[in-house]
DNA sequence: AAAATTAGCTTACAGATGTAAGCTAAATGT
DNA sequence: ACATTTAGCTTACATCTGTAAGCTAATTTT
Protein backbone atom coordinates (compact mmCIF):
# COMPACT_ATOMS: atom_id res chain seq x y z
CA UNK A 1 0.00 0.00 0.00
CA UNK A 2 1.32 3.40 -0.97
CA UNK A 3 2.11 6.02 1.61
CA UNK A 4 -0.56 8.44 0.35
CA UNK A 5 -3.17 5.71 0.65
CA UNK A 6 -2.14 4.93 4.19
CA UNK A 7 -2.30 8.58 5.10
CA UNK A 8 -5.75 8.99 3.63
CA UNK A 9 -6.87 5.93 5.52
CA UNK A 10 -5.67 7.31 8.82
CA UNK A 11 -7.29 10.61 8.02
CA UNK A 12 -10.59 8.88 7.55
CA UNK A 13 -10.05 6.98 10.78
CA UNK A 14 -9.68 10.30 12.57
CA UNK A 15 -12.78 11.77 10.96
CA UNK A 16 -14.81 8.67 11.69
CA UNK A 17 -13.56 8.56 15.25
CA UNK A 18 -14.63 12.15 15.74
CA UNK A 19 -18.10 11.52 14.35
CA UNK A 20 -18.38 8.40 16.47
CA UNK A 21 -17.52 10.27 19.64
CA UNK A 22 -20.19 12.88 19.13
CA UNK A 23 -23.26 11.99 21.11
CA UNK A 24 -26.28 13.53 22.78
CA UNK A 25 -24.00 14.29 25.72
CA UNK A 26 -20.84 15.32 23.90
CA UNK A 27 -20.52 18.11 21.39
CA UNK A 28 -17.53 18.76 19.20
CA UNK A 29 -16.05 21.34 21.55
CA UNK A 30 -15.80 18.80 24.33
CA UNK A 31 -13.98 16.31 22.17
CA UNK A 32 -10.34 16.00 23.12
CA UNK A 33 -7.51 15.50 20.71
CA UNK A 34 -6.23 12.67 22.83
CA UNK A 35 -9.50 10.78 22.90
CA UNK A 36 -10.01 11.16 19.18
CA UNK A 37 -6.48 9.95 18.54
CA UNK A 38 -7.00 7.03 20.87
CA UNK A 39 -10.18 5.98 19.07
CA UNK A 40 -8.50 6.42 15.70
CA UNK A 41 -5.71 4.14 16.87
CA UNK A 42 -2.84 6.62 16.67
CA UNK A 43 -0.68 8.47 19.14
CA UNK A 44 -1.90 11.91 20.21
CA UNK A 45 0.87 13.75 18.47
CA UNK A 46 0.38 11.90 15.21
CA UNK A 47 -2.88 13.76 14.89
CA UNK A 48 -0.90 16.80 13.79
CA UNK A 49 0.32 15.01 10.69
CA UNK A 50 -3.26 15.32 9.39
CA UNK A 51 -4.81 18.41 10.93
CA UNK A 52 -3.16 21.52 12.27
CA UNK A 53 -5.84 21.91 14.90
CA UNK A 54 -8.93 20.36 16.33
CA UNK A 55 -10.65 23.28 14.64
CA UNK A 56 -9.45 22.13 11.27
CA UNK A 57 -10.92 18.72 11.97
CA UNK A 58 -14.19 20.31 13.02
CA UNK A 59 -14.48 22.36 9.86
CA UNK A 60 -13.86 19.22 7.86
CA UNK A 61 -16.70 17.51 9.69
CA UNK A 62 -19.01 20.42 8.95
CA UNK A 63 -18.08 20.23 5.29
CA UNK A 64 -18.90 16.55 5.16
CA UNK A 65 -22.18 17.17 6.90
CA UNK A 66 -23.11 19.85 4.38
CA UNK A 67 -22.34 17.47 1.58
CA UNK A 68 -24.70 14.91 3.02
CA UNK A 69 -27.40 17.55 3.24
CA UNK A 70 -27.15 18.36 -0.41
CA UNK A 71 -27.25 14.70 -1.37
CA UNK A 72 -30.37 14.47 0.75
CA UNK A 73 -32.14 17.13 -1.24
CA UNK A 74 -31.47 15.32 -4.48
CA UNK A 75 -32.70 12.11 -2.98
CA UNK A 76 -35.91 13.86 -1.92
CA UNK A 77 -36.42 15.12 -5.45
CA UNK A 78 -36.24 11.64 -6.86
CA UNK A 79 -38.81 10.48 -4.39
CA UNK A 80 -41.11 13.37 -5.19
CA UNK A 81 -41.18 12.46 -8.84
CA UNK A 82 -42.56 9.08 -7.95
CA UNK A 83 -44.74 10.13 -5.08
CA UNK A 84 -46.29 13.52 -5.71
CA UNK A 85 -46.79 15.10 -2.30
CA UNK A 86 -43.90 17.56 -2.23
CA UNK A 87 -43.99 18.79 1.32
CA UNK A 88 -44.77 15.50 2.99
CA UNK A 89 -42.15 13.61 1.02
CA UNK A 90 -39.48 16.20 1.70
CA UNK A 91 -40.08 16.25 5.41
CA UNK A 92 -40.20 12.52 5.70
CA UNK A 93 -36.94 12.24 3.81
CA UNK A 94 -35.41 14.79 6.10
CA UNK A 95 -36.63 13.03 9.21
CA UNK A 96 -35.12 9.79 8.05
CA UNK A 97 -31.82 11.55 7.65
CA UNK A 98 -32.01 13.07 11.11
CA UNK A 99 -32.79 9.78 12.77
CA UNK A 100 -30.31 7.77 10.75
CA UNK A 101 -27.45 10.24 11.05
CA UNK A 102 -28.21 11.89 14.32
CA UNK A 103 -24.57 12.63 15.07
CA UNK A 104 -24.15 14.47 11.81
CA UNK A 105 -27.30 16.48 12.24
CA UNK A 106 -26.49 17.29 15.84
CA UNK A 107 -23.12 18.63 14.80
CA UNK A 108 -24.76 21.13 12.46
CA UNK A 109 -27.39 22.06 15.00
CA UNK A 110 -24.93 22.75 17.76
CA UNK A 111 -22.21 24.47 15.85
CA UNK A 112 -24.79 26.69 14.23
CA UNK A 113 -25.21 28.40 17.57
CA UNK A 114 -21.90 27.38 19.07
CA UNK A 115 -19.09 29.40 20.52
CA UNK A 116 -16.74 29.43 17.55
CA UNK A 117 -17.44 32.10 14.97
CA UNK A 118 -15.67 30.21 12.17
CA UNK A 119 -17.79 27.16 12.90
CA UNK A 120 -20.96 29.20 12.93
CA UNK A 121 -20.03 30.71 9.60
CA UNK A 122 -19.22 27.32 8.11
CA UNK A 123 -22.56 25.89 9.18
CA UNK A 124 -24.41 28.99 8.04
CA UNK A 125 -22.80 28.63 4.63
CA UNK A 126 -23.82 25.00 4.30
CA UNK A 127 -27.39 25.77 5.30
CA UNK A 128 -27.46 28.70 2.94
CA UNK A 129 -26.48 26.42 0.06
CA UNK A 130 -29.29 24.18 1.08
CA UNK A 131 -31.75 27.09 1.11
CA UNK A 132 -30.60 28.32 -2.27
CA UNK A 133 -31.15 24.93 -3.84
CA UNK A 134 -34.58 24.72 -2.29
CA UNK A 135 -35.46 28.22 -3.50
CA UNK A 136 -34.48 27.22 -7.02
CA UNK A 137 -36.74 24.26 -6.78
CA UNK A 138 -39.64 26.36 -5.48
CA UNK A 139 -39.27 28.77 -8.36
CA UNK A 140 -39.28 26.05 -10.96
CA UNK A 141 -41.81 23.64 -9.59
CA UNK A 142 -44.33 25.52 -7.49
CA UNK A 143 -46.67 28.51 -7.66
CA UNK A 144 -44.39 30.64 -5.56
CA UNK A 145 -43.62 34.09 -7.03
CA UNK A 146 -39.96 34.26 -7.92
CA UNK A 147 -39.06 37.10 -5.61
CA UNK A 148 -40.51 35.30 -2.60
CA UNK A 149 -38.82 31.99 -3.20
CA UNK A 150 -35.68 32.67 -1.21
CA UNK A 151 -37.50 34.04 1.83
CA UNK A 152 -39.95 31.18 1.74
CA UNK A 153 -37.18 28.62 1.42
CA UNK A 154 -35.41 30.06 4.43
CA UNK A 155 -38.54 29.92 6.55
CA UNK A 156 -39.16 26.35 5.50
CA UNK A 157 -35.63 25.26 6.29
CA UNK A 158 -35.83 26.99 9.65
CA UNK A 159 -39.01 25.17 10.54
CA UNK A 160 -37.78 21.82 9.28
CA UNK A 161 -34.45 22.07 11.07
CA UNK A 162 -36.24 22.97 14.24
CA UNK A 163 -38.52 19.98 13.81
CA UNK A 164 -35.47 17.82 13.28
CA UNK A 165 -33.97 19.10 16.50
CA UNK A 166 -37.13 18.25 18.40
CA UNK A 167 -37.25 14.86 16.78
CA UNK A 168 -33.78 14.01 18.04
CA UNK A 169 -34.99 13.82 21.61
CA UNK A 170 -38.40 12.40 20.81
CA UNK A 171 -39.95 8.96 20.89
CA UNK A 172 -40.99 7.49 17.52
CA UNK A 173 -44.63 8.39 17.88
CA UNK A 174 -43.91 11.86 19.17
CA UNK A 175 -41.77 12.09 16.08
CA UNK A 176 -44.81 11.39 13.94
CA UNK A 177 -46.69 14.19 15.66
CA UNK A 178 -43.81 16.55 15.01
CA UNK A 179 -43.77 15.54 11.37
CA UNK A 180 -47.46 16.22 11.12
CA UNK A 181 -47.23 19.57 12.78
CA UNK A 182 -44.40 20.63 10.54
CA UNK A 183 -46.28 19.63 7.42
CA UNK A 184 -49.13 21.86 8.52
CA UNK A 185 -46.79 24.75 9.17
CA UNK A 186 -45.11 24.44 5.80
CA UNK A 187 -48.45 24.32 4.03
CA UNK A 188 -49.56 27.50 5.73
CA UNK A 189 -46.35 29.08 4.68
CA UNK A 190 -46.68 27.98 1.06
CA UNK A 191 -50.28 29.08 1.00
CA UNK A 192 -49.45 32.45 2.49
CA UNK A 193 -46.52 33.06 0.18
CA UNK A 194 -48.53 32.11 -2.88
CA UNK A 195 -51.57 34.23 -2.07
CA UNK A 196 -49.97 37.30 -0.63
CA UNK A 197 -48.59 38.98 -3.74
CA UNK A 198 -50.86 41.93 -3.38
CA UNK A 199 -49.03 43.12 -0.30
CA UNK A 200 -45.34 42.91 -0.97
CA UNK A 201 -44.31 45.70 1.41
CA UNK A 202 -45.20 46.96 4.89
CA UNK B 1 -26.17 43.28 57.68
CA UNK B 2 -27.82 39.96 58.42
CA UNK B 3 -26.22 36.73 57.37
CA UNK B 4 -29.06 35.79 55.03
CA UNK B 5 -28.73 39.11 53.24
CA UNK B 6 -25.02 38.64 52.77
CA UNK B 7 -25.57 35.18 51.43
CA UNK B 8 -28.16 36.37 48.95
CA UNK B 9 -25.82 39.11 47.87
CA UNK B 10 -23.02 36.67 47.15
CA UNK B 11 -25.42 34.42 45.33
CA UNK B 12 -26.34 37.28 43.05
CA UNK B 13 -22.67 38.07 42.57
CA UNK B 14 -22.14 34.52 41.35
CA UNK B 15 -25.10 34.66 38.99
CA UNK B 16 -24.06 38.03 37.63
CA UNK B 17 -20.50 36.87 37.22
CA UNK B 18 -21.69 33.88 35.25
CA UNK B 19 -23.86 35.99 32.96
CA UNK B 20 -21.01 38.42 32.52
CA UNK B 21 -18.61 35.70 31.48
CA UNK B 22 -20.87 34.40 28.77
CA UNK B 23 -19.85 35.83 25.44
CA UNK B 24 -19.96 35.11 21.73
CA UNK B 25 -16.89 32.93 22.30
CA UNK B 26 -17.79 31.32 25.59
CA UNK B 27 -20.84 29.25 26.30
CA UNK B 28 -21.96 28.09 29.70
CA UNK B 29 -20.33 24.70 29.40
CA UNK B 30 -16.92 26.27 28.99
CA UNK B 31 -17.31 28.38 32.08
CA UNK B 32 -15.14 27.17 34.91
CA UNK B 33 -16.10 27.16 38.53
CA UNK B 34 -12.83 28.80 39.39
CA UNK B 35 -13.22 31.65 36.96
CA UNK B 36 -16.77 32.35 38.02
CA UNK B 37 -15.71 32.33 41.66
CA UNK B 38 -12.83 34.66 40.86
CA UNK B 39 -15.12 37.15 39.13
CA UNK B 40 -17.64 36.91 41.95
CA UNK B 41 -14.88 37.70 44.42
CA UNK B 42 -14.96 34.48 46.41
CA UNK B 43 -12.72 31.48 46.82
CA UNK B 44 -13.37 28.56 44.48
CA UNK B 45 -14.64 26.29 47.20
CA UNK B 46 -17.01 28.89 48.60
CA UNK B 47 -19.03 28.44 45.48
CA UNK B 48 -20.40 25.23 46.96
CA UNK B 49 -22.09 27.12 49.78
CA UNK B 50 -24.52 28.42 47.16
CA UNK B 51 -24.79 25.80 44.42
CA UNK B 52 -24.13 22.10 44.56
CA UNK B 53 -22.88 22.10 41.00
CA UNK B 54 -22.11 24.26 38.06
CA UNK B 55 -25.21 22.62 36.62
CA UNK B 56 -27.35 24.01 39.38
CA UNK B 57 -26.03 27.46 38.58
CA UNK B 58 -26.78 26.94 34.91
CA UNK B 59 -30.37 25.91 35.53
CA UNK B 60 -30.80 29.00 37.66
CA UNK B 61 -29.55 31.13 34.78
CA UNK B 62 -32.00 29.47 32.41
CA UNK B 63 -34.82 30.16 34.85
CA UNK B 64 -33.93 33.82 35.04
CA UNK B 65 -33.72 34.02 31.27
CA UNK B 66 -37.17 32.49 30.92
CA UNK B 67 -38.53 35.03 33.35
CA UNK B 68 -37.16 37.84 31.24
CA UNK B 69 -38.80 36.36 28.16
CA UNK B 70 -42.19 36.37 29.75
CA UNK B 71 -41.79 39.94 30.90
CA UNK B 72 -40.88 40.75 27.34
CA UNK B 73 -44.16 39.44 26.02
CA UNK B 74 -46.13 41.59 28.41
CA UNK B 75 -44.13 44.59 27.42
CA UNK B 76 -44.88 43.88 23.78
CA UNK B 77 -48.57 43.71 24.51
CA UNK B 78 -48.55 47.14 26.08
CA UNK B 79 -46.84 48.53 23.04
CA UNK B 80 -49.32 46.89 20.71
CA UNK B 81 -52.22 48.58 22.42
CA UNK B 82 -50.71 51.92 21.60
CA UNK B 83 -49.29 51.08 18.23
CA UNK B 84 -51.54 48.70 16.37
CA UNK B 85 -49.28 46.64 14.12
CA UNK B 86 -49.12 43.39 16.05
CA UNK B 87 -46.46 41.49 14.18
CA UNK B 88 -44.13 44.36 13.53
CA UNK B 89 -44.31 45.62 17.11
CA UNK B 90 -43.73 42.17 18.56
CA UNK B 91 -40.69 41.48 16.46
CA UNK B 92 -39.18 44.85 17.07
CA UNK B 93 -39.64 44.39 20.79
CA UNK B 94 -38.01 41.00 20.56
CA UNK B 95 -35.09 42.32 18.57
CA UNK B 96 -34.46 45.00 21.14
CA UNK B 97 -34.31 42.32 23.79
CA UNK B 98 -31.90 40.22 21.81
CA UNK B 99 -29.55 43.09 21.17
CA UNK B 100 -29.78 44.50 24.66
CA UNK B 101 -29.43 41.20 26.48
CA UNK B 102 -27.40 39.21 24.03
CA UNK B 103 -25.79 37.09 26.73
CA UNK B 104 -29.14 36.04 28.06
CA UNK B 105 -30.52 35.21 24.65
CA UNK B 106 -27.40 33.36 23.64
CA UNK B 107 -27.65 31.20 26.72
CA UNK B 108 -31.11 30.06 25.70
CA UNK B 109 -30.09 29.55 22.11
CA UNK B 110 -27.09 27.43 22.92
CA UNK B 111 -28.44 25.35 25.72
CA UNK B 112 -31.52 24.61 23.64
CA UNK B 113 -29.33 22.43 21.48
CA UNK B 114 -26.56 21.86 23.97
CA UNK B 115 -25.05 18.70 25.35
CA UNK B 116 -26.89 18.54 28.65
CA UNK B 117 -30.32 16.95 28.53
CA UNK B 118 -31.52 18.69 31.72
CA UNK B 119 -30.50 22.03 30.25
CA UNK B 120 -32.25 21.29 27.00
CA UNK B 121 -35.39 20.35 28.87
CA UNK B 122 -35.23 23.49 31.00
CA UNK B 123 -34.90 25.71 27.96
CA UNK B 124 -37.62 23.82 26.11
CA UNK B 125 -39.92 24.37 29.06
CA UNK B 126 -39.30 28.10 29.14
CA UNK B 127 -39.88 28.42 25.42
CA UNK B 128 -43.00 26.33 25.67
CA UNK B 129 -44.41 28.70 28.30
CA UNK B 130 -43.66 31.49 25.92
CA UNK B 131 -45.47 29.71 23.09
CA UNK B 132 -48.48 28.95 25.25
CA UNK B 133 -48.85 32.58 26.23
CA UNK B 134 -48.57 33.62 22.61
CA UNK B 135 -51.13 31.03 21.55
CA UNK B 136 -53.56 32.41 24.14
CA UNK B 137 -53.07 35.82 22.72
CA UNK B 138 -53.62 34.63 19.15
CA UNK B 139 -56.87 32.96 20.14
CA UNK B 140 -58.19 36.03 21.86
CA UNK B 141 -57.00 38.81 19.63
CA UNK B 142 -56.65 37.49 16.10
CA UNK B 143 -58.61 35.65 13.43
CA UNK B 144 -56.77 32.44 14.06
CA UNK B 145 -59.00 29.38 14.56
CA UNK B 146 -58.62 28.13 18.10
CA UNK B 147 -57.30 24.70 17.25
CA UNK B 148 -54.50 26.17 15.11
CA UNK B 149 -53.32 28.74 17.61
CA UNK B 150 -50.76 26.54 19.33
CA UNK B 151 -49.20 25.24 16.14
CA UNK B 152 -49.08 28.71 14.70
CA UNK B 153 -47.55 30.15 17.84
CA UNK B 154 -44.82 27.52 17.77
CA UNK B 155 -43.97 28.25 14.17
CA UNK B 156 -43.85 31.96 14.90
CA UNK B 157 -41.60 31.54 17.89
CA UNK B 158 -39.33 29.26 15.89
CA UNK B 159 -38.97 31.84 13.14
CA UNK B 160 -38.50 34.73 15.52
CA UNK B 161 -35.90 32.93 17.61
CA UNK B 162 -34.05 32.01 14.49
CA UNK B 163 -34.13 35.62 13.36
CA UNK B 164 -32.82 36.65 16.75
CA UNK B 165 -29.95 34.22 16.41
CA UNK B 166 -29.06 35.63 13.02
CA UNK B 167 -29.32 39.16 14.37
CA UNK B 168 -26.77 38.41 17.07
CA UNK B 169 -23.98 38.18 14.54
CA UNK B 170 -25.31 40.83 12.20
CA UNK B 171 -24.56 44.49 11.61
CA UNK B 172 -27.34 46.97 12.48
CA UNK B 173 -28.56 47.33 8.93
CA UNK B 174 -28.42 43.63 8.22
CA UNK B 175 -30.49 43.37 11.36
CA UNK B 176 -33.11 45.60 9.77
CA UNK B 177 -33.22 43.31 6.76
CA UNK B 178 -33.66 40.31 9.00
CA UNK B 179 -36.47 42.04 10.84
CA UNK B 180 -38.16 42.79 7.55
CA UNK B 181 -37.79 39.28 6.28
CA UNK B 182 -39.19 37.84 9.47
CA UNK B 183 -42.20 40.13 9.38
CA UNK B 184 -42.96 38.84 5.91
CA UNK B 185 -42.63 35.25 7.01
CA UNK B 186 -44.91 35.71 10.00
CA UNK B 187 -47.52 37.40 7.84
CA UNK B 188 -47.52 34.51 5.44
CA UNK B 189 -47.95 32.17 8.35
CA UNK B 190 -50.84 34.15 9.84
CA UNK B 191 -52.45 34.42 6.45
CA UNK B 192 -52.05 30.72 5.77
CA UNK B 193 -53.30 29.67 9.18
CA UNK B 194 -56.35 31.94 8.94
CA UNK B 195 -57.39 30.88 5.45
CA UNK B 196 -56.65 27.21 5.53
CA UNK B 197 -59.50 25.90 7.67
CA UNK B 198 -60.94 23.88 4.86
CA UNK B 199 -58.01 21.50 4.89
CA UNK B 200 -57.25 20.60 8.47
CA UNK B 201 -55.75 17.20 7.78
CA UNK B 202 -53.44 15.49 5.29
C1' DA C 1 21.89 2.04 -4.16
C1' DA C 2 21.98 6.21 -1.57
C1' DA C 3 19.45 10.17 0.13
C1' DA C 4 15.48 12.50 1.52
C1' DT C 5 10.98 12.57 3.22
C1' DT C 6 7.47 11.58 6.40
C1' DA C 7 3.67 8.83 9.19
C1' DG C 8 3.74 7.54 13.45
C1' DC C 9 5.75 6.55 18.16
C1' DT C 10 7.42 7.56 23.05
C1' DT C 11 8.56 10.51 26.53
C1' DA C 12 8.06 14.77 29.00
C1' DC C 13 6.19 19.06 30.77
C1' DA C 14 3.53 22.99 32.25
C1' DG C 15 -1.06 24.60 33.14
C1' DA C 16 -5.79 24.33 34.41
C1' DT C 17 -9.45 21.99 36.47
C1' DG C 18 -12.82 20.08 40.19
C1' DT C 19 -13.06 19.19 44.82
C1' DA C 20 -11.74 17.19 49.51
C1' DA C 21 -10.14 18.50 54.42
C1' DG C 22 -9.89 21.40 57.82
C1' DC C 23 -9.67 26.25 59.69
C1' DT C 24 -11.60 31.08 61.16
C1' DA C 25 -14.73 34.28 62.62
C1' DA C 26 -19.00 36.29 62.64
C1' DA C 27 -23.95 35.99 63.04
C1' DT C 28 -27.56 33.42 65.18
C1' DG C 29 -30.30 30.70 68.75
C1' DT C 30 -31.22 29.68 73.46
C1' DA D 1 -23.77 34.30 78.30
C1' DC D 2 -22.54 30.65 75.93
C1' DA D 3 -23.12 27.17 72.16
C1' DT D 4 -24.13 26.40 67.45
C1' DT D 5 -24.19 27.27 62.85
C1' DT D 6 -22.26 28.65 58.62
C1' DA D 7 -20.03 31.84 54.78
C1' DG D 8 -15.85 31.99 53.29
C1' DC D 9 -10.76 30.95 53.27
C1' DT D 10 -6.32 28.29 52.45
C1' DT D 11 -3.94 24.41 51.20
C1' DA D 12 -3.42 20.20 48.74
C1' DC D 13 -4.01 16.59 45.34
C1' DA D 14 -5.03 13.72 41.44
C1' DT D 15 -6.40 14.16 36.75
C1' DC D 16 -6.67 15.62 32.21
C1' DT D 17 -5.29 18.62 28.71
C1' DG D 18 -2.42 20.34 24.42
C1' DT D 19 1.94 20.11 22.49
C1' DA D 20 7.16 20.26 22.12
C1' DA D 21 11.47 17.30 21.13
C1' DG D 22 13.46 13.81 19.22
C1' DC D 23 13.46 8.90 17.45
C1' DT D 24 12.35 4.94 14.03
C1' DA D 25 11.35 2.78 9.97
C1' DA D 26 9.35 2.61 5.70
C1' DT D 27 8.33 4.75 1.35
C1' DT D 28 9.79 7.97 -2.43
C1' DT D 29 12.91 10.33 -5.03
C1' DT D 30 17.09 10.85 -7.42
PDB file of C-alpha atoms in Angstrom, chain A residues 71-154:
ATOM      1  CA  UNK A  71     -27.254  14.705  -1.371  1.00  0.00           C
ATOM      2  CA  UNK A  72     -30.366  14.469   0.752  1.00  0.00           C
ATOM      3  CA  UNK A  73     -32.141  17.128  -1.240  1.00  0.00           C
ATOM      4  CA  UNK A  74     -31.466  15.324  -4.477  1.00  0.00           C
ATOM      5  CA  UNK A  75     -32.704  12.111  -2.985  1.00  0.00           C
ATOM      6  CA  UNK A  76     -35.907  13.858  -1.924  1.00  0.00           C
ATOM      7  CA  UNK A  77     -36.416  15.121  -5.453  1.00  0.00           C
ATOM      8  CA  UNK A  78     -36.244  11.640  -6.861  1.00  0.00           C
ATOM      9  CA  UNK A  79     -38.814  10.483  -4.388  1.00  0.00           C
ATOM     10  CA  UNK A  80     -41.110  13.375  -5.185  1.00  0.00           C
ATOM     11  CA  UNK A  81     -41.178  12.460  -8.843  1.00  0.00           C
ATOM     12  CA  UNK A  82     -42.557   9.082  -7.952  1.00  0.00           C
ATOM     13  CA  UNK A  83     -44.738  10.132  -5.079  1.00  0.00           C
ATOM     14  CA  UNK A  84     -46.286  13.520  -5.708  1.00  0.00           C
ATOM     15  CA  UNK A  85     -46.789  15.104  -2.302  1.00  0.00           C
ATOM     16  CA  UNK A  86     -43.902  17.556  -2.233  1.00  0.00           C
ATOM     17  CA  UNK A  87     -43.992  18.788   1.318  1.00  0.00           C
ATOM     18  CA  UNK A  88     -44.769  15.503   2.989  1.00  0.00           C
ATOM     19  CA  UNK A  89     -42.153  13.606   1.024  1.00  0.00           C
ATOM     20  CA  UNK A  90     -39.484  16.203   1.699  1.00  0.00           C
ATOM     21  CA  UNK A  91     -40.082  16.248   5.407  1.00  0.00           C
ATOM     22  CA  UNK A  92     -40.204  12.523   5.701  1.00  0.00           C
ATOM     23  CA  UNK A  93     -36.940  12.237   3.811  1.00  0.00           C
ATOM     24  CA  UNK A  94     -35.413  14.791   6.104  1.00  0.00           C
ATOM     25  CA  UNK A  95     -36.630  13.033   9.214  1.00  0.00           C
ATOM     26  CA  UNK A  96     -35.123   9.792   8.045  1.00  0.00           C
ATOM     27  CA  UNK A  97     -31.819  11.546   7.654  1.00  0.00           C
ATOM     28  CA  UNK A  98     -32.014  13.066  11.107  1.00  0.00           C
ATOM     29  CA  UNK A  99     -32.789   9.780  12.772  1.00  0.00           C
ATOM     30  CA  UNK A 100     -30.309   7.774  10.749  1.00  0.00           C
ATOM     31  CA  UNK A 101     -27.446  10.242  11.050  1.00  0.00           C
ATOM     32  CA  UNK A 102     -28.206  11.894  14.324  1.00  0.00           C
ATOM     33  CA  UNK A 103     -24.574  12.631  15.068  1.00  0.00           C
ATOM     34  CA  UNK A 104     -24.151  14.466  11.806  1.00  0.00           C
ATOM     35  CA  UNK A 105     -27.303  16.485  12.241  1.00  0.00           C
ATOM     36  CA  UNK A 106     -26.485  17.290  15.836  1.00  0.00           C
ATOM     37  CA  UNK A 107     -23.124  18.630  14.795  1.00  0.00           C
ATOM     38  CA  UNK A 108     -24.764  21.130  12.457  1.00  0.00           C
ATOM     39  CA  UNK A 109     -27.394  22.063  15.003  1.00  0.00           C
ATOM     40  CA  UNK A 110     -24.932  22.753  17.761  1.00  0.00           C
ATOM     41  CA  UNK A 111     -22.213  24.469  15.854  1.00  0.00           C
ATOM     42  CA  UNK A 112     -24.788  26.693  14.226  1.00  0.00           C
ATOM     43  CA  UNK A 113     -25.207  28.399  17.568  1.00  0.00           C
ATOM     44  CA  UNK A 114     -21.895  27.380  19.072  1.00  0.00           C
ATOM     45  CA  UNK A 115     -19.086  29.401  20.516  1.00  0.00           C
ATOM     46  CA  UNK A 116     -16.742  29.425  17.549  1.00  0.00           C
ATOM     47  CA  UNK A 117     -17.444  32.102  14.967  1.00  0.00           C
ATOM     48  CA  UNK A 118     -15.668  30.208  12.171  1.00  0.00           C
ATOM     49  CA  UNK A 119     -17.792  27.159  12.895  1.00  0.00           C
ATOM     50  CA  UNK A 120     -20.957  29.201  12.926  1.00  0.00           C
ATOM     51  CA  UNK A 121     -20.034  30.708   9.599  1.00  0.00           C
ATOM     52  CA  UNK A 122     -19.215  27.322   8.107  1.00  0.00           C
ATOM     53  CA  UNK A 123     -22.558  25.890   9.180  1.00  0.00           C
ATOM     54  CA  UNK A 124     -24.410  28.990   8.037  1.00  0.00           C
ATOM     55  CA  UNK A 125     -22.801  28.630   4.632  1.00  0.00           C
ATOM     56  CA  UNK A 126     -23.825  25.002   4.296  1.00  0.00           C
ATOM     57  CA  UNK A 127     -27.391  25.765   5.295  1.00  0.00           C
ATOM     58  CA  UNK A 128     -27.462  28.700   2.935  1.00  0.00           C
ATOM     59  CA  UNK A 129     -26.477  26.425   0.056  1.00  0.00           C
ATOM     60  CA  UNK A 130     -29.290  24.180   1.081  1.00  0.00           C
ATOM     61  CA  UNK A 131     -31.753  27.086   1.114  1.00  0.00           C
ATOM     62  CA  UNK A 132     -30.603  28.317  -2.266  1.00  0.00           C
ATOM     63  CA  UNK A 133     -31.154  24.930  -3.843  1.00  0.00           C
ATOM     64  CA  UNK A 134     -34.581  24.723  -2.291  1.00  0.00           C
ATOM     65  CA  UNK A 135     -35.456  28.217  -3.498  1.00  0.00           C
ATOM     66  CA  UNK A 136     -34.477  27.216  -7.021  1.00  0.00           C
ATOM     67  CA  UNK A 137     -36.745  24.257  -6.776  1.00  0.00           C
ATOM     68  CA  UNK A 138     -39.636  26.360  -5.480  1.00  0.00           C
ATOM     69  CA  UNK A 139     -39.266  28.773  -8.360  1.00  0.00           C
ATOM     70  CA  UNK A 140     -39.276  26.054 -10.965  1.00  0.00           C
ATOM     71  CA  UNK A 141     -41.806  23.637  -9.591  1.00  0.00           C
ATOM     72  CA  UNK A 142     -44.332  25.521  -7.489  1.00  0.00           C
ATOM     73  CA  UNK A 143     -46.669  28.512  -7.659  1.00  0.00           C
ATOM     74  CA  UNK A 144     -44.389  30.639  -5.560  1.00  0.00           C
ATOM     75  CA  UNK A 145     -43.625  34.085  -7.025  1.00  0.00           C
ATOM     76  CA  UNK A 146     -39.956  34.261  -7.917  1.00  0.00           C
ATOM     77  CA  UNK A 147     -39.056  37.104  -5.612  1.00  0.00           C
ATOM     78  CA  UNK A 148     -40.506  35.303  -2.596  1.00  0.00           C
ATOM     79  CA  UNK A 149     -38.821  31.990  -3.199  1.00  0.00           C
ATOM     80  CA  UNK A 150     -35.684  32.666  -1.206  1.00  0.00           C
ATOM     81  CA  UNK A 151     -37.498  34.042   1.832  1.00  0.00           C
ATOM     82  CA  UNK A 152     -39.946  31.179   1.741  1.00  0.00           C
ATOM     83  CA  UNK A 153     -37.183  28.620   1.420  1.00  0.00           C
ATOM     84  CA  UNK A 154     -35.409  30.059   4.429  1.00  0.00           C
TER      85      UNK A 154
END
